[in-house]
GROMACS .gro file of C-alpha atoms in nm:
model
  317
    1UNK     CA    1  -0.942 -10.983   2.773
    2UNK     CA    2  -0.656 -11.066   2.932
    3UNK     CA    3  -0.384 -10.758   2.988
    4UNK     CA    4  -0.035 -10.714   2.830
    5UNK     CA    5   0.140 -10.736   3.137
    6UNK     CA    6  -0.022 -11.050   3.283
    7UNK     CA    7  -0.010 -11.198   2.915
    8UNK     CA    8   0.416 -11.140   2.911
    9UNK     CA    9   0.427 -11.260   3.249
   10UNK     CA   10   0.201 -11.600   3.147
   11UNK     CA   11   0.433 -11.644   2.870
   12UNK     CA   12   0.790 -11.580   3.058
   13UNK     CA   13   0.678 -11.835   3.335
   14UNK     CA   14   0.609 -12.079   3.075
   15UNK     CA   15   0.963 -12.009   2.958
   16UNK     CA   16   1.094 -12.038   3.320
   17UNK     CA   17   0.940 -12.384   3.345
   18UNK     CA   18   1.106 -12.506   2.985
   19UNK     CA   19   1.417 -12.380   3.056
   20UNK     CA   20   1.473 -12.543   3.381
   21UNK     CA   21   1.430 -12.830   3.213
   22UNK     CA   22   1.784 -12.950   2.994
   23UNK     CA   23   1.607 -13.137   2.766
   24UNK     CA   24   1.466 -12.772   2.645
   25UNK     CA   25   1.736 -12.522   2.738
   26UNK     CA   26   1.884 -12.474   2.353
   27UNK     CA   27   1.700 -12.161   2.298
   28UNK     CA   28   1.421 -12.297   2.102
   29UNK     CA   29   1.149 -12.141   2.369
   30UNK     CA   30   1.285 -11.829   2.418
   31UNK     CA   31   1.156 -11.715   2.058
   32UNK     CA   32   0.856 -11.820   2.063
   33UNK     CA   33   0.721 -11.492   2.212
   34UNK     CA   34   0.679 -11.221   1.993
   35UNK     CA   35   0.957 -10.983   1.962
   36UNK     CA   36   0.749 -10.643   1.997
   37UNK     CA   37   0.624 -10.836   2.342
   38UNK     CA   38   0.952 -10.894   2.490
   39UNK     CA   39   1.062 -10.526   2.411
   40UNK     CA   40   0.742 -10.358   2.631
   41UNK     CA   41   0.834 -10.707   2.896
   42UNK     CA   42   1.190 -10.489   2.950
   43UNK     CA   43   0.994 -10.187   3.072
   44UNK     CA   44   0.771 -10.411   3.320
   45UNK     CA   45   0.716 -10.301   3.690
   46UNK     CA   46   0.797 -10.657   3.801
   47UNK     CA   47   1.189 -10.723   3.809
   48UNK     CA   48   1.198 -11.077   3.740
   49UNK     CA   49   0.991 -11.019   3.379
   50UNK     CA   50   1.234 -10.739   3.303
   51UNK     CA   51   1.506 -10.997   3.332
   52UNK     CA   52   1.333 -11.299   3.162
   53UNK     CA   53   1.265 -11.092   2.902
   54UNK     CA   54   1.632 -10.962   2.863
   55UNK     CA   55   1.716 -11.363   2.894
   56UNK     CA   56   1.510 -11.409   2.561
   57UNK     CA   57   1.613 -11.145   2.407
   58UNK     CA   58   1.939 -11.249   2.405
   59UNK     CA   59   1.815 -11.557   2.181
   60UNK     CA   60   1.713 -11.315   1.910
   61UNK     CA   61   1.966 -11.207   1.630
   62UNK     CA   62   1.714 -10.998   1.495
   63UNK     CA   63   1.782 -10.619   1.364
   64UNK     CA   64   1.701 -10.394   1.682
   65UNK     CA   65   1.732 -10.668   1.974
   66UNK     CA   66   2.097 -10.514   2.111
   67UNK     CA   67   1.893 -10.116   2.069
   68UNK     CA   68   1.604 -10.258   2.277
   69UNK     CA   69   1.890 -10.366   2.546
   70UNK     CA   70   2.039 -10.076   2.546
   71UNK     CA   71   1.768  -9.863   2.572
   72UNK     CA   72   1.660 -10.059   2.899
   73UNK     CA   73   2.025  -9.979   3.071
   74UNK     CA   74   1.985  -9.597   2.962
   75UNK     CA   75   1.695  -9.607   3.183
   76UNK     CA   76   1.900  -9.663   3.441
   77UNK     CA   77   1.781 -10.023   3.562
   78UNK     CA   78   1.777 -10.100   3.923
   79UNK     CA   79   1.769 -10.431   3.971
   80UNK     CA   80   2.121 -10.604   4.005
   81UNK     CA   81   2.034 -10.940   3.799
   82UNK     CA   82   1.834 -10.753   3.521
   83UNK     CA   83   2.157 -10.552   3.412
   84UNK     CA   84   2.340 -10.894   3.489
   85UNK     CA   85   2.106 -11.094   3.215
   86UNK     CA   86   2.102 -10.733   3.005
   87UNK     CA   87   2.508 -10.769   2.943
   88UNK     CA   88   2.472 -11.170   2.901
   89UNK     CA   89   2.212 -11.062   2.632
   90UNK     CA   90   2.426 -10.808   2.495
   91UNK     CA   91   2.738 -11.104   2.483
   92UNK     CA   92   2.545 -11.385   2.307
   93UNK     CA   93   2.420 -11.129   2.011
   94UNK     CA   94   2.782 -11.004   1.995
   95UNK     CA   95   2.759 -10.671   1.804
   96UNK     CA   96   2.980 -10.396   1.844
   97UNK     CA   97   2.721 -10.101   1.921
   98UNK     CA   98   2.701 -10.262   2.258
   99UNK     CA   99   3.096 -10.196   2.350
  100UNK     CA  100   3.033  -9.831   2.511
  101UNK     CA  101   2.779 -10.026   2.740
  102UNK     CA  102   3.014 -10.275   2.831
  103UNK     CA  103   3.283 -10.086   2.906
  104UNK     CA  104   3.111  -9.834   3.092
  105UNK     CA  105   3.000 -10.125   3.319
  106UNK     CA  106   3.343 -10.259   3.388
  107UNK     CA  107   3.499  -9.907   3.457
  108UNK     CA  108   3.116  -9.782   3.662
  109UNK     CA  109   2.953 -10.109   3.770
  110UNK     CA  110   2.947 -10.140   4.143
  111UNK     CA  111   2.800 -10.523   4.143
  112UNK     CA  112   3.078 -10.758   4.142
  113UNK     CA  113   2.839 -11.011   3.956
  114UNK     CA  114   2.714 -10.792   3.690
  115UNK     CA  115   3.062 -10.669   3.612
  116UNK     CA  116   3.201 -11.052   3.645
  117UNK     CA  117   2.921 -11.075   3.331
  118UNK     CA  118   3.028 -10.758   3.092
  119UNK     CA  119   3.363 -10.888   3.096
  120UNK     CA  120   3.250 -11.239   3.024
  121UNK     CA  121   3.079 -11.094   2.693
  122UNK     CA  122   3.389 -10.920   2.518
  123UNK     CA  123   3.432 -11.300   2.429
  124UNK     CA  124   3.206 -11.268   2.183
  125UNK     CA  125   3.278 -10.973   2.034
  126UNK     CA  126   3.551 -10.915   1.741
  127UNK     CA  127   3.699 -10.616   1.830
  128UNK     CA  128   3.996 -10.434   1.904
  129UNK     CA  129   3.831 -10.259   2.184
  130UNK     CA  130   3.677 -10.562   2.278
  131UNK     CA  131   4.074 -10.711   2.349
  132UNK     CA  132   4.128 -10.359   2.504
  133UNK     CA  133   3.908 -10.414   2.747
  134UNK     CA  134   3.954 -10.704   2.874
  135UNK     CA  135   4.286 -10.714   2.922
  136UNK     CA  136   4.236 -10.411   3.098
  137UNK     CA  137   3.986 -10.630   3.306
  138UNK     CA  138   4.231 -10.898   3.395
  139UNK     CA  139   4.318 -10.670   3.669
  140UNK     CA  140   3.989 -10.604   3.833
  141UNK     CA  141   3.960 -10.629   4.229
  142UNK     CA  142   3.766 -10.876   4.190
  143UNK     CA  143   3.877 -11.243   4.088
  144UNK     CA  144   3.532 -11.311   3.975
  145UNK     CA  145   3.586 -11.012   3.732
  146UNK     CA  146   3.946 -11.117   3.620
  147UNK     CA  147   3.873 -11.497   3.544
  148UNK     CA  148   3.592 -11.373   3.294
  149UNK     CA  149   3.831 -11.119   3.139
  150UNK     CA  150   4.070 -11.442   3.130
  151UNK     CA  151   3.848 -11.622   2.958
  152UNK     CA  152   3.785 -11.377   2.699
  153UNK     CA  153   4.103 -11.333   2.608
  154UNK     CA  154   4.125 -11.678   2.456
  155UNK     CA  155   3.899 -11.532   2.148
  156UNK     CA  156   4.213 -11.280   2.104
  157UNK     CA  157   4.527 -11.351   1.877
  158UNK     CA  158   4.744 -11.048   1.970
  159UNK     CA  159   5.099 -11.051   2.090
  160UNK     CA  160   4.946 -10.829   2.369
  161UNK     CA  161   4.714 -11.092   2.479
  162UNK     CA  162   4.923 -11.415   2.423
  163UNK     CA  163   5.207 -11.250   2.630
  164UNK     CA  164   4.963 -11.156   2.904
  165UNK     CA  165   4.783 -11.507   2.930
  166UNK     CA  166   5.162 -11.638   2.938
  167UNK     CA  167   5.156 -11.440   3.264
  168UNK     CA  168   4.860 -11.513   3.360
  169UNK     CA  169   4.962 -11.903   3.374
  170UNK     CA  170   5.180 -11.802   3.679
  171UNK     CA  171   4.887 -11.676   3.895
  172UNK     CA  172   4.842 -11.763   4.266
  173UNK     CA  173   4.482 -11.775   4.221
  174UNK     CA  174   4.402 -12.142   4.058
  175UNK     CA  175   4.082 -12.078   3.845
  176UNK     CA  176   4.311 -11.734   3.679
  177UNK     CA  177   4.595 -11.998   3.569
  178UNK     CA  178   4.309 -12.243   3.488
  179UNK     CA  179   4.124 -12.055   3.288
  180UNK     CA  180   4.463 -11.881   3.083
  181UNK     CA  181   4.554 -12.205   2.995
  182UNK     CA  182   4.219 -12.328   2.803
  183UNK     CA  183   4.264 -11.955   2.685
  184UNK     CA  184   4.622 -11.930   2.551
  185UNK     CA  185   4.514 -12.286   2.318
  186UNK     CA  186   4.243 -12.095   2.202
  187UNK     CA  187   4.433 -11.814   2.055
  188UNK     CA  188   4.642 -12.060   1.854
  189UNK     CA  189   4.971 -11.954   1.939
  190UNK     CA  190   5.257 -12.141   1.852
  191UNK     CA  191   5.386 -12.147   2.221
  192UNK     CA  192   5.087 -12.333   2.332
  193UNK     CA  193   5.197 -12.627   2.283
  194UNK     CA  194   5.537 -12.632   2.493
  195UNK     CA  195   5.355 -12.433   2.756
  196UNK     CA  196   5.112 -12.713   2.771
  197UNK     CA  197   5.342 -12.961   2.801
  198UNK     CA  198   5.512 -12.837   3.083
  199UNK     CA  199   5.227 -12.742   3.257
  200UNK     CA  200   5.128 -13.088   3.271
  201UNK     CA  201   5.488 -13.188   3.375
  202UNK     CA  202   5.496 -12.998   3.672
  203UNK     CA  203   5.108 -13.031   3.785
  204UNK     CA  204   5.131 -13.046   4.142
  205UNK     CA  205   4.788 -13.148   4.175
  206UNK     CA  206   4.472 -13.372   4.070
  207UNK     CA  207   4.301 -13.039   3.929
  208UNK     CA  208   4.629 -12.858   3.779
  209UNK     CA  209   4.693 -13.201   3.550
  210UNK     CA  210   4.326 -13.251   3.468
  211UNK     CA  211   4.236 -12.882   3.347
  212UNK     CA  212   4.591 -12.949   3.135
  213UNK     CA  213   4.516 -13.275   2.986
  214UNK     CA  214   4.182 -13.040   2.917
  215UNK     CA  215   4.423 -12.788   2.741
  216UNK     CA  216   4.630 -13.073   2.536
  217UNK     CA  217   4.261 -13.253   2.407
  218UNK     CA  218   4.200 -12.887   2.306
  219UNK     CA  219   4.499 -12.851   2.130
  220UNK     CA  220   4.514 -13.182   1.926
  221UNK     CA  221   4.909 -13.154   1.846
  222UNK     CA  222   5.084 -13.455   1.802
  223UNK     CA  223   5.365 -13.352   1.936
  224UNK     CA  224   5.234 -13.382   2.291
  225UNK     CA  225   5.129 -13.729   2.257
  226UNK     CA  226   5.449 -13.839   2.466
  227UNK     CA  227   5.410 -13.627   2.783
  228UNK     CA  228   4.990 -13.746   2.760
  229UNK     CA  229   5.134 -14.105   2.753
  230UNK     CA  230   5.387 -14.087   3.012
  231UNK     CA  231   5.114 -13.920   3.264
  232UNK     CA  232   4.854 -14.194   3.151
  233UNK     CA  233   5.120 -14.485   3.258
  234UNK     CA  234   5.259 -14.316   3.568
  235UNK     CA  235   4.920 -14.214   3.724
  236UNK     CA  236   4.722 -14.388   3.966
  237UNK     CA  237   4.419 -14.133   3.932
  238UNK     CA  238   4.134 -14.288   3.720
  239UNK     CA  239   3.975 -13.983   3.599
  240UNK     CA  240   4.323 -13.834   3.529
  241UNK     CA  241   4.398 -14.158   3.332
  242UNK     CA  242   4.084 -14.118   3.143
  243UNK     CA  243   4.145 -13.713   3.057
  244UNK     CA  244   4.483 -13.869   2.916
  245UNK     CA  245   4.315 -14.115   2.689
  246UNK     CA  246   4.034 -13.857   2.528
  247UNK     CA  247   4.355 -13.644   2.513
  248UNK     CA  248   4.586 -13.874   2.302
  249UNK     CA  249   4.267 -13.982   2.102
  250UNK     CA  250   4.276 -13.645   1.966
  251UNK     CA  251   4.639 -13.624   1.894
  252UNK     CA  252   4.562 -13.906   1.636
  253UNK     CA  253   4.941 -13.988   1.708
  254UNK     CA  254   5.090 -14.275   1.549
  255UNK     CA  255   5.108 -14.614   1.803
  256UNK     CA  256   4.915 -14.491   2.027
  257UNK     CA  257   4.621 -14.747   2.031
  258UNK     CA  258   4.874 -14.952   2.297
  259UNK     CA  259   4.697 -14.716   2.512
  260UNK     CA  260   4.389 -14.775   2.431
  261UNK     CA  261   4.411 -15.138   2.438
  262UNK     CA  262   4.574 -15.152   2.772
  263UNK     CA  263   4.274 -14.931   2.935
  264UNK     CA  264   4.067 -15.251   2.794
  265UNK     CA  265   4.219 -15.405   3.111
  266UNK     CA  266   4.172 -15.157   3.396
  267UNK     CA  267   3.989 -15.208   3.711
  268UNK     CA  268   3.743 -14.919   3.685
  269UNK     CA  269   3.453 -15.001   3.420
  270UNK     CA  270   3.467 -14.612   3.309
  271UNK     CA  271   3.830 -14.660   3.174
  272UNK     CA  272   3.756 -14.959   2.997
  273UNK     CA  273   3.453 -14.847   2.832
  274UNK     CA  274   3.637 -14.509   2.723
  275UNK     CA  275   3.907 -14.753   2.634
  276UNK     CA  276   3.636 -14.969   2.411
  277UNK     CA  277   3.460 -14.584   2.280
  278UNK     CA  278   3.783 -14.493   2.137
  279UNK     CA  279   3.862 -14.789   1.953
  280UNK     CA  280   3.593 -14.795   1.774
  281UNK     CA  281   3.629 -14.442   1.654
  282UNK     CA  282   3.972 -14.492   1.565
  283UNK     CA  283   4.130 -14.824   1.587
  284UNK     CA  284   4.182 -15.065   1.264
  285UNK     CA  285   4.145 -15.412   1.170
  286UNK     CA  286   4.427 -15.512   1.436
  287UNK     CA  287   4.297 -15.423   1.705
  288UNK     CA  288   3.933 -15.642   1.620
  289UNK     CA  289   4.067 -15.945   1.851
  290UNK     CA  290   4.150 -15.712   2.164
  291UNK     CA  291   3.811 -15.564   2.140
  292UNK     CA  292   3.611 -15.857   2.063
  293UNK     CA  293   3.863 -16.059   2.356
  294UNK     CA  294   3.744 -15.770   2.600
  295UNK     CA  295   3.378 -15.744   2.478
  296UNK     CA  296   3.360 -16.117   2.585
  297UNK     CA  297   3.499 -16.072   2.912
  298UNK     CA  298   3.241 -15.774   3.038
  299UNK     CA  299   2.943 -16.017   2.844
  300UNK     CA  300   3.045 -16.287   3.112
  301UNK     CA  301   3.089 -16.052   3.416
  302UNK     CA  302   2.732 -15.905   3.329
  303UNK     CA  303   2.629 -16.273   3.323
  304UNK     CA  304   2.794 -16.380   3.667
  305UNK     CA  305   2.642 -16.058   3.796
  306UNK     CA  306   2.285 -16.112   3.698
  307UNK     CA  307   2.320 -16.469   3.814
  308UNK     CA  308   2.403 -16.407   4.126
  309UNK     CA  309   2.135 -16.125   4.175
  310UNK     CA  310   1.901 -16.395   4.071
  311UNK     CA  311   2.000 -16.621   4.338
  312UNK     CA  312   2.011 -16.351   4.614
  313UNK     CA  313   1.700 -16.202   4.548
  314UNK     CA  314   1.486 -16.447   4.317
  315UNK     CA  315   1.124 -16.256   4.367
  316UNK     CA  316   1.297 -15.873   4.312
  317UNK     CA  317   1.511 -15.987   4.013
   0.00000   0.00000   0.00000
């Protein structure tokens, strides 16, 4: 008979093979191992089972799945990336018992990665001392540590943690103002949305006015639809152009499908067939000619195109 061990470890490398796959990394593999299995797996002499195991546990919202973690970090695990995937376990099941272990990781931790991780899971977590902490994390040494705590504030609705992310907007470090902006629209504050704005005014850079356009789609306010159209006709940046158009598609502002029907003429083929994607979603019955007008004109430059690959190269065609 085959052993335990060697029966875990068949079964986690068959997990290791689905999940590098995308088509198959939704979860779906991770529980089809049996529960009791993966709970002796965290005990395993062999570090990278202890982890995989850990990895599908996290999967499992079954009673005594966040216990069976925490048992395995009372034992005082060794291994750097097991507590790493332990905590990213602990942050997908998302249930209170775990908070002692998280914050006794962000205060004890000494890996930058693992810690980076435990504040990354408060996200998930709907608790006061869940906010506590990471807004105590936002000032970690470590900028690794302080853009997960960032990012967990954005599951937060305090005054506390709206005012701080307002702060936060103002940091030196890029991905920390990034990251507080996708944040502060996901507390739903009312001051989003002039924040927002602004931000996107002043975006001194290709990334600064792409992670705000990012923001504003987020947001959805119609009141922002102006600033989204005045970037889309000023810039000269394609992809920022096409950030601006999923952005005022999900204003749903009034007049805006001028936009839309104007990308229908760009140069770049991505613009135009964003341009074409949300018309069709939500345009009406006057903007038919434009579309069918534009749907001609790519039908006859695929034609020229395969034409004149048929006369270039007649046997590869």
């Amino acid at each position: 008979m085959i052993g335990q061990s060697k029966l875990v470890l068949l079964c986690l490398v068959v997990i290791s093979v689905c999940y590098s796959q995308n088509a198959y990394s939704n979860g779906w593999e991770h529980t089809s191992i049996d529960f009791n299995l993966l709970v002796s797996a965290l005990d395993d002499s062999n570090p990278n089972i202890r982890r995989r195991a850990a990895e599908s546990l996290g999967f499992r919202q079954q009673a005594g799945t966040t216990d069976a973690l925490l048992a395995r970090l009372k034992k005082n695990e060794t291994d750097a990336r097991v507590r790493q995937e332990i905590y990213a376990a602990l942050g997908k099941i998302g249930e209170n018992t775990a908070l002692r272990a998280l914050q006794a990781c962000l205060e004890k931790e000494k890996d930058k990665m693992v810690r980076a991780q435990c504040a990354g899971a408060l996200g998930n977590i709907n608790s006061e001392l869940a906010e506590q902490l990471a807004l105590k994390g936002i000032h970690d040494e470590d900028n690794r540590v302080r853009v997960q705590a960032v990012a967990s504030l954005g599951s937060f609705r305090s005054a506390a943690t709206v005012q701080a992310l307002k702060m936060l907007i103002n940091d030196k470090f890029a991905p920390i103002k990034n990251t507080a902006l996708l944040s502060l629209v996901r507390t739903g504050s009312m001051e989003a949305t002039a924040i927002l704005v602004e931000s996107l005014e002043q975006s001194s850079n290709h990334e600064q006015a792409l992670v705000s356009l990012q923001a504003l789609t987020l947001l959805a306010d119609p009141d922002t639809a102006e600033a989204i159209r005045k970037v889309y006709t000023q810039s000269n940046d394609e992809e920022i152009k096409r950030y601006a158009l999923v952005a005022m598609a999900n204003t749903r502002a009034q007049r805006s499908e001028s936009l839309f029907l104007e990308a229908l003429s760009s140069e770049d083929s991505e613009t135009r067939i964003l341009g074409l994607e949300v018309l069709r979603n939500f345009g009406g019955p006057g903007e038919v000619p434009a579309i069918i007008d534009r749907a001609m004109i790519e039908c006859s430059d695929l034609f020229v195109e395969d034409s004149d690959q048929v006369l270039l190269n007649q046997t590869g065609t």
